């Protein structure tokens, strides 16, 4: 019963990770449109789009933390797996336990980031603090803090499921050319 509940929660977390990744992709597309409009407006009308600099700053942070949970889900988070690969060929059990430890430490760090950022989100929500140039272009801070807190919390949850289930998928890390060379 507990295993099926954990499996169901893992599927829900994975679905949220996929959805936030898609949302991050939409933010990338919106950023491309905004940058193109700014370039065209500068070139044709000698009038840049107001707030482009602020929107780019805002968007880059949002893209990273919207796509982070899905990156964790599919084991594409940047890390050096060379040593684990060598150990895995000789001692798969040791490598599996090392991956669990790495995932546990990663869950702790993601949880700490979420823990620290969520009160900042609440503070920014209450104060309606903003960034930008007053009178020219401003954006509120709270959406960025919310995305950071929720992205790291979801990443923490996915790392926890990886630790509990011990179902890390190192085979996904292999590049296609390695598979073809072994045939």
PDB file of C-alpha atoms in Angstrom:
ATOM      1  CA  UNK A   1       0.000   0.000   0.000  1.00  0.00           C
ATOM      2  CA  UNK A   2       2.786   2.407   0.939  1.00  0.00           C
ATOM      3  CA  UNK A   3       4.706   1.526  -2.208  1.00  0.00           C
ATOM      4  CA  UNK A   4       1.684   2.202  -4.432  1.00  0.00           C
ATOM      5  CA  UNK A   5       1.060   5.534  -2.683  1.00  0.00           C
ATOM      6  CA  UNK A   6       4.703   6.539  -3.197  1.00  0.00           C
ATOM      7  CA  UNK A   7       4.473   5.432  -6.825  1.00  0.00           C
ATOM      8  CA  UNK A   8       1.329   7.522  -7.319  1.00  0.00           C
ATOM      9  CA  UNK A   9       2.917  10.573  -5.695  1.00  0.00           C
ATOM     10  CA  UNK A  10       6.003  10.065  -7.849  1.00  0.00           C
ATOM     11  CA  UNK A  11       3.840  10.031 -10.999  1.00  0.00           C
ATOM     12  CA  UNK A  12       2.127  13.248  -9.871  1.00  0.00           C
ATOM     13  CA  UNK A  13       5.488  14.916  -9.158  1.00  0.00           C
ATOM     14  CA  UNK A  14       6.804  13.748 -12.533  1.00  0.00           C
ATOM     15  CA  UNK A  15       3.701  15.119 -14.264  1.00  0.00           C
ATOM     16  CA  UNK A  16       4.215  18.486 -12.562  1.00  0.00           C
ATOM     17  CA  UNK A  17       7.871  18.418 -13.617  1.00  0.00           C
ATOM     18  CA  UNK A  18       6.874  17.834 -17.234  1.00  0.00           C
ATOM     19  CA  UNK A  19       4.294  20.631 -17.026  1.00  0.00           C
ATOM     20  CA  UNK A  20       6.763  23.129 -15.539  1.00  0.00           C
ATOM     21  CA  UNK A  21       9.280  22.197 -18.233  1.00  0.00           C
ATOM     22  CA  UNK A  22       6.649  22.947 -20.885  1.00  0.00           C
ATOM     23  CA  UNK A  23       5.884  26.255 -19.163  1.00  0.00           C
ATOM     24  CA  UNK A  24       9.594  27.085 -19.136  1.00  0.00           C
ATOM     25  CA  UNK A  25       9.714  26.365 -22.857  1.00  0.00           C
ATOM     26  CA  UNK A  26       6.823  28.772 -23.395  1.00  0.00           C
ATOM     27  CA  UNK A  27       8.755  31.421 -21.443  1.00  0.00           C
ATOM     28  CA  UNK A  28      11.728  30.815 -23.774  1.00  0.00           C
ATOM     29  CA  UNK A  29       9.475  31.305 -26.794  1.00  0.00           C
ATOM     30  CA  UNK A  30       8.007  34.480 -25.294  1.00  0.00           C
ATOM     31  CA  UNK A  31      11.523  35.745 -24.628  1.00  0.00           C
ATOM     32  CA  UNK A  32      12.487  35.090 -28.258  1.00  0.00           C
ATOM     33  CA  UNK A  33       9.461  37.077 -29.432  1.00  0.00           C
ATOM     34  CA  UNK A  34      10.243  39.967 -27.073  1.00  0.00           C
ATOM     35  CA  UNK A  35      13.879  40.100 -28.146  1.00  0.00           C
ATOM     36  CA  UNK A  36      12.933  40.038 -31.828  1.00  0.00           C
ATOM     37  CA  UNK A  37      10.384  42.811 -31.334  1.00  0.00           C
ATOM     38  CA  UNK A  38      13.037  44.834 -29.511  1.00  0.00           C
ATOM     39  CA  UNK A  39      15.579  44.349 -32.317  1.00  0.00           C
ATOM     40  CA  UNK A  40      13.011  45.255 -35.001  1.00  0.00           C
ATOM     41  CA  UNK A  41      11.820  48.285 -33.023  1.00  0.00           C
ATOM     42  CA  UNK A  42      15.404  49.486 -32.576  1.00  0.00           C
ATOM     43  CA  UNK A  43      16.260  48.975 -36.237  1.00  0.00           C
ATOM     44  CA  UNK A  44      13.141  50.293 -37.920  1.00  0.00           C
ATOM     45  CA  UNK A  45      11.807  52.874 -35.503  1.00  0.00           C
ATOM     46  CA  UNK A  46      14.901  53.751 -33.459  1.00  0.00           C
ATOM     47  CA  UNK A  47      12.759  53.072 -30.374  1.00  0.00           C
ATOM     48  CA  UNK A  48      13.712  50.087 -28.211  1.00  0.00           C
ATOM     49  CA  UNK A  49      11.030  48.097 -26.429  1.00  0.00           C
ATOM     50  CA  UNK A  50      10.837  49.364 -22.870  1.00  0.00           C
ATOM     51  CA  UNK A  51      11.746  46.866 -20.176  1.00  0.00           C
ATOM     52  CA  UNK A  52      13.537  44.368 -22.390  1.00  0.00           C
ATOM     53  CA  UNK A  53      16.521  44.239 -20.043  1.00  0.00           C
ATOM     54  CA  UNK A  54      14.296  43.642 -17.003  1.00  0.00           C
ATOM     55  CA  UNK A  55      12.208  41.023 -18.821  1.00  0.00           C
ATOM     56  CA  UNK A  56      15.337  39.121 -19.870  1.00  0.00           C
ATOM     57  CA  UNK A  57      16.644  39.092 -16.282  1.00  0.00           C
ATOM     58  CA  UNK A  58      13.242  37.997 -15.000  1.00  0.00           C
ATOM     59  CA  UNK A  59      12.805  35.315 -17.669  1.00  0.00           C
ATOM     60  CA  UNK A  60      16.207  33.656 -17.416  1.00  0.00           C
ATOM     61  CA  UNK A  61      15.766  32.906 -13.718  1.00  0.00           C
ATOM     62  CA  UNK A  62      12.235  31.667 -14.325  1.00  0.00           C
ATOM     63  CA  UNK A  63      13.344  29.401 -17.190  1.00  0.00           C
ATOM     64  CA  UNK A  64      16.057  27.774 -15.074  1.00  0.00           C
ATOM     65  CA  UNK A  65      13.809  27.006 -12.125  1.00  0.00           C
ATOM     66  CA  UNK A  66      10.787  26.016 -14.232  1.00  0.00           C
ATOM     67  CA  UNK A  67      12.854  23.443 -16.110  1.00  0.00           C
ATOM     68  CA  UNK A  68      14.954  22.235 -13.162  1.00  0.00           C
ATOM     69  CA  UNK A  69      12.488  19.590 -11.860  1.00  0.00           C
ATOM     70  CA  UNK A  70      12.233  17.890 -15.246  1.00  0.00           C
ATOM     71  CA  UNK A  71      16.015  17.958 -15.636  1.00  0.00           C
ATOM     72  CA  UNK A  72      16.240  16.177 -12.271  1.00  0.00           C
ATOM     73  CA  UNK A  73      13.491  13.740 -13.300  1.00  0.00           C
ATOM     74  CA  UNK A  74      15.312  12.565 -16.437  1.00  0.00           C
ATOM     75  CA  UNK A  75      18.782  12.562 -14.808  1.00  0.00           C
ATOM     76  CA  UNK A  76      20.198  15.338 -16.970  1.00  0.00           C
ATOM     77  CA  UNK A  77      21.411  17.551 -14.134  1.00  0.00           C
ATOM     78  CA  UNK A  78      25.014  18.562 -14.776  1.00  0.00           C
ATOM     79  CA  UNK A  79      27.342  16.420 -12.715  1.00  0.00           C
ATOM     80  CA  UNK A  80      30.398  14.286 -13.295  1.00  0.00           C
ATOM     81  CA  UNK A  81      29.388  10.646 -13.623  1.00  0.00           C
ATOM     82  CA  UNK A  82      32.754   9.421 -14.874  1.00  0.00           C
ATOM     83  CA  UNK A  83      33.778   7.977 -11.524  1.00  0.00           C
ATOM     84  CA  UNK A  84      30.343   6.432 -10.974  1.00  0.00           C
ATOM     85  CA  UNK A  85      30.525   4.865 -14.442  1.00  0.00           C
ATOM     86  CA  UNK A  86      33.863   3.226 -13.652  1.00  0.00           C
ATOM     87  CA  UNK A  87      32.607   2.001 -10.272  1.00  0.00           C
ATOM     88  CA  UNK A  88      29.353   0.768 -11.838  1.00  0.00           C
ATOM     89  CA  UNK A  89      31.191  -1.625 -14.163  1.00  0.00           C
ATOM     90  CA  UNK A  90      33.121  -3.183 -11.266  1.00  0.00           C
ATOM     91  CA  UNK A  91      30.736  -2.810  -8.344  1.00  0.00           C
ATOM     92  CA  UNK A  92      27.173  -1.936  -9.389  1.00  0.00           C
ATOM     93  CA  UNK A  93      25.880  -2.068  -5.817  1.00  0.00           C
ATOM     94  CA  UNK A  94      28.427   0.469  -4.605  1.00  0.00           C
ATOM     95  CA  UNK A  95      27.621   2.769  -7.528  1.00  0.00           C
ATOM     96  CA  UNK A  96      23.891   2.455  -6.823  1.00  0.00           C
ATOM     97  CA  UNK A  97      24.437   3.364  -3.153  1.00  0.00           C
ATOM     98  CA  UNK A  98      26.672   6.288  -4.111  1.00  0.00           C
ATOM     99  CA  UNK A  99      23.945   7.568  -6.451  1.00  0.00           C
ATOM    100  CA  UNK A 100      21.430   7.309  -3.608  1.00  0.00           C
ATOM    101  CA  UNK A 101      23.741   9.322  -1.344  1.00  0.00           C
ATOM    102  CA  UNK A 102      24.266  11.963  -4.045  1.00  0.00           C
ATOM    103  CA  UNK A 103      20.501  12.150  -4.599  1.00  0.00           C
ATOM    104  CA  UNK A 104      19.904  12.468  -0.833  1.00  0.00           C
ATOM    105  CA  UNK A 105      22.417  15.321  -0.523  1.00  0.00           C
ATOM    106  CA  UNK A 106      20.872  16.964  -3.593  1.00  0.00           C
ATOM    107  CA  UNK A 107      17.409  16.663  -2.009  1.00  0.00           C
ATOM    108  CA  UNK A 108      18.718  18.337   1.144  1.00  0.00           C
ATOM    109  CA  UNK A 109      20.202  21.254  -0.809  1.00  0.00           C
ATOM    110  CA  UNK A 110      17.067  21.721  -2.927  1.00  0.00           C
ATOM    111  CA  UNK A 111      14.941  21.594   0.223  1.00  0.00           C
ATOM    112  CA  UNK A 112      17.130  24.219   1.889  1.00  0.00           C
ATOM    113  CA  UNK A 113      16.828  26.534  -1.112  1.00  0.00           C
ATOM    114  CA  UNK A 114      13.035  26.118  -1.095  1.00  0.00           C
ATOM    115  CA  UNK A 115      12.941  26.646   2.677  1.00  0.00           C
ATOM    116  CA  UNK A 116      14.901  29.898   2.428  1.00  0.00           C
ATOM    117  CA  UNK A 117      13.136  31.224  -0.673  1.00  0.00           C
ATOM    118  CA  UNK A 118       9.506  30.644   0.355  1.00  0.00           C
ATOM    119  CA  UNK A 119       9.546  33.270   3.157  1.00  0.00           C
ATOM    120  CA  UNK A 120      11.135  35.684   0.679  1.00  0.00           C
ATOM    121  CA  UNK A 121       8.238  35.008  -1.693  1.00  0.00           C
ATOM    122  CA  UNK A 122       5.741  35.743   1.097  1.00  0.00           C
ATOM    123  CA  UNK A 123       7.584  38.960   1.970  1.00  0.00           C
ATOM    124  CA  UNK A 124       7.640  40.079  -1.678  1.00  0.00           C
ATOM    125  CA  UNK A 125       3.949  39.213  -2.011  1.00  0.00           C
ATOM    126  CA  UNK A 126       3.109  41.376   1.019  1.00  0.00           C
ATOM    127  CA  UNK A 127       5.309  44.339   0.148  1.00  0.00           C
ATOM    128  CA  UNK A 128       4.738  44.165  -3.624  1.00  0.00           C
ATOM    129  CA  UNK A 129       8.435  44.915  -4.037  1.00  0.00           C
ATOM    130  CA  UNK A 130       9.499  45.374  -7.645  1.00  0.00           C
ATOM    131  CA  UNK A 131      12.577  45.673  -9.806  1.00  0.00           C
ATOM    132  CA  UNK A 132      13.206  47.906 -12.772  1.00  0.00           C
ATOM    133  CA  UNK A 133      13.210  51.646 -13.308  1.00  0.00           C
ATOM    134  CA  UNK A 134      10.237  53.383 -11.642  1.00  0.00           C
ATOM    135  CA  UNK A 135       8.222  55.347 -14.141  1.00  0.00           C
ATOM    136  CA  UNK A 136       9.798  53.498 -17.057  1.00  0.00           C
ATOM    137  CA  UNK A 137       9.265  49.764 -16.502  1.00  0.00           C
ATOM    138  CA  UNK A 138       8.883  47.665 -13.361  1.00  0.00           C
ATOM    139  CA  UNK A 139       8.013  44.057 -12.575  1.00  0.00           C
ATOM    140  CA  UNK A 140       7.119  42.516  -9.193  1.00  0.00           C
ATOM    141  CA  UNK A 141       9.675  40.232  -7.532  1.00  0.00           C
ATOM    142  CA  UNK A 142       7.207  37.698  -6.128  1.00  0.00           C
ATOM    143  CA  UNK A 143       6.731  35.591  -9.310  1.00  0.00           C
ATOM    144  CA  UNK A 144      10.477  34.926  -9.491  1.00  0.00           C
ATOM    145  CA  UNK A 145      10.633  33.969  -5.811  1.00  0.00           C
ATOM    146  CA  UNK A 146       7.577  31.711  -6.231  1.00  0.00           C
ATOM    147  CA  UNK A 147       9.120  29.930  -9.218  1.00  0.00           C
ATOM    148  CA  UNK A 148      12.429  29.443  -7.370  1.00  0.00           C
ATOM    149  CA  UNK A 149      10.690  28.096  -4.252  1.00  0.00           C
ATOM    150  CA  UNK A 150       8.323  25.790  -6.124  1.00  0.00           C
ATOM    151  CA  UNK A 151      10.959  24.593  -8.620  1.00  0.00           C
ATOM    152  CA  UNK A 152      13.424  23.663  -5.902  1.00  0.00           C
ATOM    153  CA  UNK A 153      10.691  22.097  -3.736  1.00  0.00           C
ATOM    154  CA  UNK A 154       9.548  19.918  -6.627  1.00  0.00           C
ATOM    155  CA  UNK A 155      13.167  19.007  -7.417  1.00  0.00           C
ATOM    156  CA  UNK A 156      13.660  18.072  -3.764  1.00  0.00           C
ATOM    157  CA  UNK A 157      10.590  15.835  -3.900  1.00  0.00           C
ATOM    158  CA  UNK A 158      11.803  14.108  -7.058  1.00  0.00           C
ATOM    159  CA  UNK A 159      15.238  13.534  -5.507  1.00  0.00           C
ATOM    160  CA  UNK A 160      13.526  12.036  -2.446  1.00  0.00           C
ATOM    161  CA  UNK A 161      11.555   9.647  -4.658  1.00  0.00           C
ATOM    162  CA  UNK A 162      14.817   8.650  -6.373  1.00  0.00           C
ATOM    163  CA  UNK A 163      16.397   7.910  -2.993  1.00  0.00           C
ATOM    164  CA  UNK A 164      13.414   5.938  -1.684  1.00  0.00           C
ATOM    165  CA  UNK A 165      12.772   3.955  -4.853  1.00  0.00           C
ATOM    166  CA  UNK A 166      16.487   3.449  -5.672  1.00  0.00           C
ATOM    167  CA  UNK A 167      15.519   3.663  -9.325  1.00  0.00           C
ATOM    168  CA  UNK A 168      18.179   5.949 -10.665  1.00  0.00           C
ATOM    169  CA  UNK A 169      18.515   5.517 -14.430  1.00  0.00           C
ATOM    170  CA  UNK A 170      22.201   5.850 -15.334  1.00  0.00           C
ATOM    171  CA  UNK A 171      21.577   4.191 -18.702  1.00  0.00           C
ATOM    172  CA  UNK A 172      19.825   7.379 -19.860  1.00  0.00           C
ATOM    173  CA  UNK A 173      23.091   9.289 -19.503  1.00  0.00           C
ATOM    174  CA  UNK A 174      24.838   7.269 -22.206  1.00  0.00           C
ATOM    175  CA  UNK A 175      25.316   9.022 -25.511  1.00  0.00           C
ATOM    176  CA  UNK A 176      23.971   7.228 -28.616  1.00  0.00           C
ATOM    177  CA  UNK A 177      27.446   6.825 -30.121  1.00  0.00           C
ATOM    178  CA  UNK A 178      28.477   4.642 -27.166  1.00  0.00           C
ATOM    179  CA  UNK A 179      25.583   2.267 -27.832  1.00  0.00           C
ATOM    180  CA  UNK A 180      26.447   2.001 -31.528  1.00  0.00           C
ATOM    181  CA  UNK A 181      30.142   1.339 -30.875  1.00  0.00           C
ATOM    182  CA  UNK A 182      29.355  -1.695 -28.715  1.00  0.00           C
ATOM    183  CA  UNK A 183      27.352  -3.408 -31.495  1.00  0.00           C
TER     184      UNK A 183
END
